[in-house]
PDB file of C-alpha atoms in Angstrom:
ATOM      1  CA  UNK A   1      87.958 161.702 189.680  1.00 58.00           C
ATOM      2  CA  UNK A   2      89.385 161.280 186.098  1.00 73.00           C
ATOM      3  CA  UNK A   3      92.506 162.129 186.966  1.00 74.00           C
ATOM      4  CA  UNK A   4      93.144 159.766 189.893  1.00 80.00           C
ATOM      5  CA  UNK A   5      91.181 156.805 187.219  1.00 83.00           C
ATOM      6  CA  UNK A   6      94.421 157.719 185.269  1.00 86.00           C
ATOM      7  CA  UNK A   7      97.275 157.887 188.189  1.00 86.00           C
ATOM      8  CA  UNK A   8      95.645 154.239 188.661  1.00 90.00           C
ATOM      9  CA  UNK A   9      96.018 153.240 185.114  1.00 92.00           C
ATOM     10  CA  UNK A  10      99.986 154.312 184.679  1.00 93.00           C
ATOM     11  CA  UNK A  11     100.466 152.772 188.138  1.00 94.00           C
ATOM     12  CA  UNK A  12      99.477 149.958 186.728  1.00 95.00           C
ATOM     13  CA  UNK A  13     101.087 149.719 183.251  1.00 96.00           C
ATOM     14  CA  UNK A  14     104.543 150.863 184.848  1.00 96.00           C
ATOM     15  CA  UNK A  15     104.513 147.675 187.397  1.00 97.00           C
ATOM     16  CA  UNK A  16     103.363 145.499 183.876  1.00 97.00           C
ATOM     17  CA  UNK A  17     105.905 146.801 182.117  1.00 97.00           C
ATOM     18  CA  UNK A  18     108.391 146.623 185.464  1.00 97.00           C
ATOM     19  CA  UNK A  19     107.226 143.133 185.403  1.00 97.00           C
ATOM     20  CA  UNK A  20     108.100 142.402 181.986  1.00 97.00           C
ATOM     21  CA  UNK A  21     110.831 144.510 181.818  1.00 97.00           C
ATOM     22  CA  UNK A  22     112.255 142.036 185.192  1.00 95.00           C
ATOM     23  CA  UNK A  23     111.171 138.765 183.384  1.00 93.00           C
ATOM     24  CA  UNK A  24     113.066 139.763 180.372  1.00 93.00           C
ATOM     25  CA  UNK A  25     116.662 141.112 182.039  1.00 92.00           C
ATOM     26  CA  UNK A  26     116.008 140.228 185.541  1.00 91.00           C
ATOM     27  CA  UNK A  27     116.149 142.589 188.194  1.00 92.00           C
ATOM     28  CA  UNK A  28     119.710 144.153 188.017  1.00 91.00           C
ATOM     29  CA  UNK A  29     119.712 144.440 184.061  1.00 93.00           C
ATOM     30  CA  UNK A  30     116.344 145.422 183.759  1.00 95.00           C
ATOM     31  CA  UNK A  31     116.025 149.958 183.199  1.00 95.00           C
ATOM     32  CA  UNK A  32     113.571 152.131 184.144  1.00 96.00           C
ATOM     33  CA  UNK A  33     113.510 154.262 180.920  1.00 95.00           C
ATOM     34  CA  UNK A  34     113.062 151.364 178.878  1.00 95.00           C
ATOM     35  CA  UNK A  35     110.134 150.383 181.670  1.00 96.00           C
ATOM     36  CA  UNK A  36     109.074 153.833 181.289  1.00 95.00           C
ATOM     37  CA  UNK A  37     108.870 154.221 177.630  1.00 96.00           C
ATOM     38  CA  UNK A  38     107.336 150.504 177.936  1.00 95.00           C
ATOM     39  CA  UNK A  39     104.013 151.866 179.478  1.00 95.00           C
ATOM     40  CA  UNK A  40     103.883 154.854 177.144  1.00 94.00           C
ATOM     41  CA  UNK A  41     105.250 156.558 180.833  1.00 92.00           C
ATOM     42  CA  UNK A  42     107.523 159.593 180.663  1.00 93.00           C
ATOM     43  CA  UNK A  43     110.813 158.977 183.139  1.00 92.00           C
ATOM     44  CA  UNK A  44     109.005 161.499 185.293  1.00 93.00           C
ATOM     45  CA  UNK A  45     105.643 160.431 186.133  1.00 91.00           C
ATOM     46  CA  UNK A  46     108.165 157.122 186.932  1.00 93.00           C
ATOM     47  CA  UNK A  47     109.408 158.652 189.571  1.00 91.00           C
ATOM     48  CA  UNK A  48     106.609 160.514 190.347  1.00 93.00           C
ATOM     49  CA  UNK A  49     105.396 156.713 191.176  1.00 94.00           C
ATOM     50  CA  UNK A  50     107.605 154.798 191.858  1.00 94.00           C
ATOM     51  CA  UNK A  51     111.022 156.695 194.052  1.00 92.00           C
ATOM     52  CA  UNK A  52     113.672 154.243 192.385  1.00 93.00           C
ATOM     53  CA  UNK A  53     113.320 151.158 190.829  1.00 93.00           C
ATOM     54  CA  UNK A  54     113.254 148.407 194.193  1.00 92.00           C
ATOM     55  CA  UNK A  55     109.942 150.335 195.246  1.00 93.00           C
ATOM     56  CA  UNK A  56     108.620 149.179 190.793  1.00 94.00           C
ATOM     57  CA  UNK A  57     110.233 146.257 192.133  1.00 94.00           C
ATOM     58  CA  UNK A  58     107.910 145.923 195.080  1.00 93.00           C
ATOM     59  CA  UNK A  59     104.323 146.672 193.629  1.00 95.00           C
ATOM     60  CA  UNK A  60     105.107 143.820 191.454  1.00 95.00           C
ATOM     61  CA  UNK A  61     105.915 141.761 195.038  1.00 94.00           C
ATOM     62  CA  UNK A  62     103.056 143.069 196.482  1.00 93.00           C
ATOM     63  CA  UNK A  63     100.565 143.140 192.851  1.00 95.00           C
ATOM     64  CA  UNK A  64     102.092 139.072 191.912  1.00 95.00           C
ATOM     65  CA  UNK A  65     101.428 138.554 196.138  1.00 93.00           C
ATOM     66  CA  UNK A  66      97.478 139.500 195.520  1.00 93.00           C
ATOM     67  CA  UNK A  67      97.394 138.358 192.550  1.00 92.00           C
ATOM     68  CA  UNK A  68      98.590 134.717 193.618  1.00 92.00           C
ATOM     69  CA  UNK A  69      96.255 134.981 197.235  1.00 91.00           C
ATOM     70  CA  UNK A  70      93.182 135.199 194.317  1.00 91.00           C
ATOM     71  CA  UNK A  71      94.101 132.765 192.463  1.00 88.00           C
ATOM     72  CA  UNK A  72      94.720 130.417 195.798  1.00 87.00           C
ATOM     73  CA  UNK A  73      90.565 131.395 197.595  1.00 88.00           C
ATOM     74  CA  UNK A  74      89.227 130.778 194.576  1.00 84.00           C
ATOM     75  CA  UNK A  75      91.293 127.610 194.118  1.00 81.00           C
ATOM     76  CA  UNK A  76      90.255 126.271 198.084  1.00 78.00           C
ATOM     77  CA  UNK A  77      86.717 127.421 198.300  1.00 78.00           C
ATOM     78  CA  UNK A  78      84.639 124.228 196.911  1.00 69.00           C
ATOM     79  CA  UNK A  79      83.030 122.884 199.986  1.00 58.00           C
ATOM     80  CA  UNK A  80      84.173 118.588 200.944  1.00 70.00           C
ATOM     81  CA  UNK A  81      88.219 118.718 200.163  1.00 88.00           C
ATOM     82  CA  UNK A  82      89.662 117.790 202.863  1.00 94.00           C
ATOM     83  CA  UNK A  83      93.786 118.701 203.188  1.00 95.00           C
ATOM     84  CA  UNK A  84      95.307 116.942 200.834  1.00 96.00           C
ATOM     85  CA  UNK A  85      93.307 118.274 197.771  1.00 96.00           C
ATOM     86  CA  UNK A  86      92.724 121.798 199.053  1.00 95.00           C
ATOM     87  CA  UNK A  87      97.109 120.863 198.485  1.00 96.00           C
ATOM     88  CA  UNK A  88      96.672 120.108 195.684  1.00 96.00           C
ATOM     89  CA  UNK A  89      93.823 122.248 194.065  1.00 96.00           C
ATOM     90  CA  UNK A  90      96.590 125.198 195.263  1.00 95.00           C
ATOM     91  CA  UNK A  91      99.609 124.715 193.625  1.00 96.00           C
ATOM     92  CA  UNK A  92      97.793 124.196 190.693  1.00 96.00           C
ATOM     93  CA  UNK A  93      95.632 126.842 190.703  1.00 94.00           C
ATOM     94  CA  UNK A  94      99.293 128.901 191.690  1.00 95.00           C
ATOM     95  CA  UNK A  95     100.910 127.697 189.143  1.00 96.00           C
ATOM     96  CA  UNK A  96      98.352 128.670 186.083  1.00 95.00           C
ATOM     97  CA  UNK A  97      98.273 131.770 187.821  1.00 94.00           C
ATOM     98  CA  UNK A  98     102.519 131.854 186.960  1.00 95.00           C
ATOM     99  CA  UNK A  99     101.417 130.875 183.453  1.00 95.00           C
ATOM    100  CA  UNK A 100      99.401 133.075 182.558  1.00 95.00           C
ATOM    101  CA  UNK A 101     100.196 136.144 184.372  1.00 96.00           C
ATOM    102  CA  UNK A 102     103.725 137.688 183.540  1.00 96.00           C
ATOM    103  CA  UNK A 103     102.918 140.304 186.397  1.00 96.00           C
ATOM    104  CA  UNK A 104     102.794 136.969 188.506  1.00 95.00           C
ATOM    105  CA  UNK A 105     105.871 135.158 187.550  1.00 95.00           C
ATOM    106  CA  UNK A 106     107.904 138.071 188.023  1.00 95.00           C
ATOM    107  CA  UNK A 107     106.630 138.369 191.163  1.00 94.00           C
ATOM    108  CA  UNK A 108     107.433 135.413 192.634  1.00 93.00           C
ATOM    109  CA  UNK A 109     111.015 134.833 191.267  1.00 91.00           C
ATOM    110  CA  UNK A 110     112.097 138.977 192.387  1.00 91.00           C
ATOM    111  CA  UNK A 111     110.612 136.963 196.029  1.00 88.00           C
ATOM    112  CA  UNK A 112     112.318 134.029 195.578  1.00 83.00           C
ATOM    113  CA  UNK A 113     115.687 135.951 194.229  1.00 79.00           C
ATOM    114  CA  UNK A 114     115.354 139.405 195.751  1.00 66.00           C
ATOM    115  CA  UNK A 115     118.700 141.302 196.583  1.00 53.00           C
ATOM    116  CA  UNK A 116     118.693 143.335 199.593  1.00 52.00           C
ATOM    117  CA  UNK A 117     118.255 146.250 198.459  1.00 50.00           C
ATOM    118  CA  UNK A 118     114.393 144.644 197.923  1.00 58.00           C
ATOM    119  CA  UNK A 119     114.030 142.680 200.884  1.00 54.00           C
ATOM    120  CA  UNK A 120     115.994 145.690 204.051  1.00 47.00           C
ATOM    121  CA  UNK A 121     112.764 147.761 202.210  1.00 51.00           C
ATOM    122  CA  UNK A 122     109.513 145.057 202.377  1.00 60.00           C
ATOM    123  CA  UNK A 123     109.243 142.717 199.870  1.00 67.00           C
ATOM    124  CA  UNK A 124     107.271 139.903 200.032  1.00 77.00           C
ATOM    125  CA  UNK A 125     108.503 136.443 201.084  1.00 86.00           C
ATOM    126  CA  UNK A 126     106.532 135.011 198.685  1.00 90.00           C
ATOM    127  CA  UNK A 127     108.613 131.107 198.675  1.00 88.00           C
ATOM    128  CA  UNK A 128     108.011 132.125 202.635  1.00 89.00           C
ATOM    129  CA  UNK A 129     103.963 132.155 202.153  1.00 91.00           C
ATOM    130  CA  UNK A 130     104.065 129.364 200.285  1.00 93.00           C
ATOM    131  CA  UNK A 131     105.680 126.953 202.918  1.00 93.00           C
ATOM    132  CA  UNK A 132     103.366 128.355 205.693  1.00 93.00           C
ATOM    133  CA  UNK A 133     100.680 127.672 203.600  1.00 94.00           C
ATOM    134  CA  UNK A 134     101.739 124.125 202.723  1.00 96.00           C
ATOM    135  CA  UNK A 135     103.371 123.048 206.655  1.00 96.00           C
ATOM    136  CA  UNK A 136      99.843 124.928 207.335  1.00 95.00           C
ATOM    137  CA  UNK A 137      97.977 122.402 204.758  1.00 95.00           C
ATOM    138  CA  UNK A 138     100.052 119.064 205.774  1.00 97.00           C
ATOM    139  CA  UNK A 139      99.417 119.486 209.772  1.00 97.00           C
ATOM    140  CA  UNK A 140      95.967 119.626 209.649  1.00 96.00           C
ATOM    141  CA  UNK A 141      96.488 115.689 207.250  1.00 97.00           C
ATOM    142  CA  UNK A 142      97.907 114.262 209.811  1.00 97.00           C
ATOM    143  CA  UNK A 143      95.693 115.381 213.034  1.00 97.00           C
ATOM    144  CA  UNK A 144      92.973 114.393 210.180  1.00 97.00           C
ATOM    145  CA  UNK A 145      95.229 111.463 209.931  1.00 97.00           C
ATOM    146  CA  UNK A 146      95.216 111.153 206.541  1.00 98.00           C
ATOM    147  CA  UNK A 147      99.169 110.804 206.216  1.00 98.00           C
ATOM    148  CA  UNK A 148     101.031 108.249 206.357  1.00 97.00           C
ATOM    149  CA  UNK A 149     103.346 107.451 209.285  1.00 95.00           C
ATOM    150  CA  UNK A 150     106.488 108.404 207.769  1.00 94.00           C
ATOM    151  CA  UNK A 151     105.182 111.916 206.198  1.00 96.00           C
ATOM    152  CA  UNK A 152     106.011 114.453 209.114  1.00 95.00           C
ATOM    153  CA  UNK A 153     103.980 117.500 208.124  1.00 96.00           C
ATOM    154  CA  UNK A 154     107.706 119.796 208.676  1.00 94.00           C
ATOM    155  CA  UNK A 155     109.800 117.861 207.058  1.00 95.00           C
ATOM    156  CA  UNK A 156     107.026 117.055 204.035  1.00 96.00           C
ATOM    157  CA  UNK A 157     106.503 120.619 203.439  1.00 96.00           C
ATOM    158  CA  UNK A 158     110.497 121.395 202.501  1.00 96.00           C
ATOM    159  CA  UNK A 159     110.830 118.489 200.150  1.00 96.00           C
ATOM    160  CA  UNK A 160     107.477 119.735 198.318  1.00 97.00           C
ATOM    161  CA  UNK A 161     108.357 123.488 199.216  1.00 95.00           C
ATOM    162  CA  UNK A 162     111.520 122.380 197.159  1.00 95.00           C
ATOM    163  CA  UNK A 163     109.951 120.421 194.733  1.00 96.00           C
ATOM    164  CA  UNK A 164     107.337 122.990 193.376  1.00 95.00           C
ATOM    165  CA  UNK A 165     110.011 125.916 193.484  1.00 94.00           C
ATOM    166  CA  UNK A 166     112.603 124.061 191.842  1.00 95.00           C
ATOM    167  CA  UNK A 167     109.735 123.411 189.005  1.00 95.00           C
ATOM    168  CA  UNK A 168     108.972 126.982 188.607  1.00 94.00           C
ATOM    169  CA  UNK A 169     113.078 127.662 187.949  1.00 93.00           C
ATOM    170  CA  UNK A 170     112.946 125.433 185.142  1.00 95.00           C
ATOM    171  CA  UNK A 171     110.368 126.518 183.538  1.00 95.00           C
ATOM    172  CA  UNK A 172     112.109 129.979 183.362  1.00 91.00           C
ATOM    173  CA  UNK A 173     114.054 128.234 180.448  1.00 91.00           C
ATOM    174  CA  UNK A 174     110.633 125.105 179.936  1.00 95.00           C
ATOM    175  CA  UNK A 175     107.978 126.136 180.809  1.00 94.00           C
ATOM    176  CA  UNK A 176     106.644 122.539 180.250  1.00 96.00           C
ATOM    177  CA  UNK A 177     108.352 121.839 183.710  1.00 97.00           C
ATOM    178  CA  UNK A 178     104.837 124.210 184.978  1.00 96.00           C
ATOM    179  CA  UNK A 179     102.228 122.382 182.487  1.00 97.00           C
ATOM    180  CA  UNK A 180      99.523 120.830 184.242  1.00 97.00           C
ATOM    181  CA  UNK A 181     100.685 117.527 182.790  1.00 98.00           C
ATOM    182  CA  UNK A 182     103.834 118.205 184.482  1.00 98.00           C
ATOM    183  CA  UNK A 183     101.899 119.393 187.998  1.00 98.00           C
ATOM    184  CA  UNK A 184      99.664 116.448 188.204  1.00 98.00           C
ATOM    185  CA  UNK A 185     102.164 113.540 187.335  1.00 98.00           C
ATOM    186  CA  UNK A 186     104.203 114.850 190.373  1.00 98.00           C
ATOM    187  CA  UNK A 187     101.625 114.487 192.198  1.00 98.00           C
ATOM    188  CA  UNK A 188     100.645 111.091 191.405  1.00 98.00           C
ATOM    189  CA  UNK A 189     104.078 110.294 192.414  1.00 97.00           C
ATOM    190  CA  UNK A 190     103.783 112.372 196.018  1.00 98.00           C
ATOM    191  CA  UNK A 191      99.891 111.922 196.967  1.00 98.00           C
ATOM    192  CA  UNK A 192     101.114 107.642 197.101  1.00 97.00           C
ATOM    193  CA  UNK A 193     103.793 107.825 198.934  1.00 96.00           C
ATOM    194  CA  UNK A 194     102.169 110.784 201.132  1.00 97.00           C
ATOM    195  CA  UNK A 195      98.676 109.789 202.070  1.00 98.00           C
ATOM    196  CA  UNK A 196      96.764 106.611 203.873  1.00 98.00           C
ATOM    197  CA  UNK A 197      95.858 103.649 201.649  1.00 97.00           C
ATOM    198  CA  UNK A 198      92.152 104.555 202.709  1.00 97.00           C
ATOM    199  CA  UNK A 199      92.525 108.754 201.749  1.00 97.00           C
ATOM    200  CA  UNK A 200      94.208 107.663 198.471  1.00 98.00           C
ATOM    201  CA  UNK A 201      91.779 106.245 196.004  1.00 96.00           C
ATOM    202  CA  UNK A 202      89.570 109.521 196.695  1.00 95.00           C
ATOM    203  CA  UNK A 203      92.097 112.526 195.796  1.00 96.00           C
ATOM    204  CA  UNK A 204      92.519 113.878 191.904  1.00 96.00           C
ATOM    205  CA  UNK A 205      96.560 114.671 191.113  1.00 97.00           C
ATOM    206  CA  UNK A 206      95.189 117.092 188.758  1.00 96.00           C
ATOM    207  CA  UNK A 207      92.816 118.993 190.853  1.00 94.00           C
ATOM    208  CA  UNK A 208      88.849 118.779 191.556  1.00 91.00           C
ATOM    209  CA  UNK A 209      88.933 121.589 188.704  1.00 75.00           C
ATOM    210  CA  UNK A 210      89.666 119.036 186.230  1.00 62.00           C
ATOM    211  CA  UNK A 211      86.947 116.378 185.081  1.00 51.00           C
ATOM    212  CA  UNK A 212      88.203 112.728 186.503  1.00 51.00           C
ATOM    213  CA  UNK A 213      89.364 110.684 183.263  1.00 48.00           C
ATOM    214  CA  UNK A 214      87.272 108.195 182.527  1.00 44.00           C
ATOM    215  CA  UNK A 215      87.857 104.339 184.258  1.00 42.00           C
ATOM    216  CA  UNK A 216      89.714 102.028 182.107  1.00 37.00           C
ATOM    217  CA  UNK A 217      87.654  98.643 181.340  1.00 36.00           C
TER     218      UNK A 217
END
């Protein structure tokens, strides 16, 4: 049992070290020797757990996917939430995870920029999963008459994915692009274009996890 626990700790340390290396240097420039050294394990231990760098990258992606799905799930378990609010809340939860978790951040970046070596051997398409989720929420919103006539679900989904992925890309060099304030401002604009006049007043661009600002006197 102790040996099993040690193996789990070693694997977790390698995944975290790899995520930091991929984040700093990118997949191509990251070096296995440095990853193993930063994790405090020997190169032999690294190769015992991971055949090569592509296998390690896929492990980072898998861990990122699990963490992002867990964050999204926690954000959408509140009862009585319509699809537009659910989408807004989920985007805030995912942004928070990307801001604070290097494994989630590196895994998402790898997924969006994955090389042929990774993608041909089981790399996760986290960007594609996000697009599917956005499309599902917008389709549900349309079914419940929450969207304006101009907001066609599949076209709107492409625009939302492009915008949110763009914020993540910009945040690699300036973290304020993925801040809660920036994302809230973006949703303020987007929701005014997407939601019907009767739907809009109840929506929270900042997400339901933050206190509602006081009503102006």
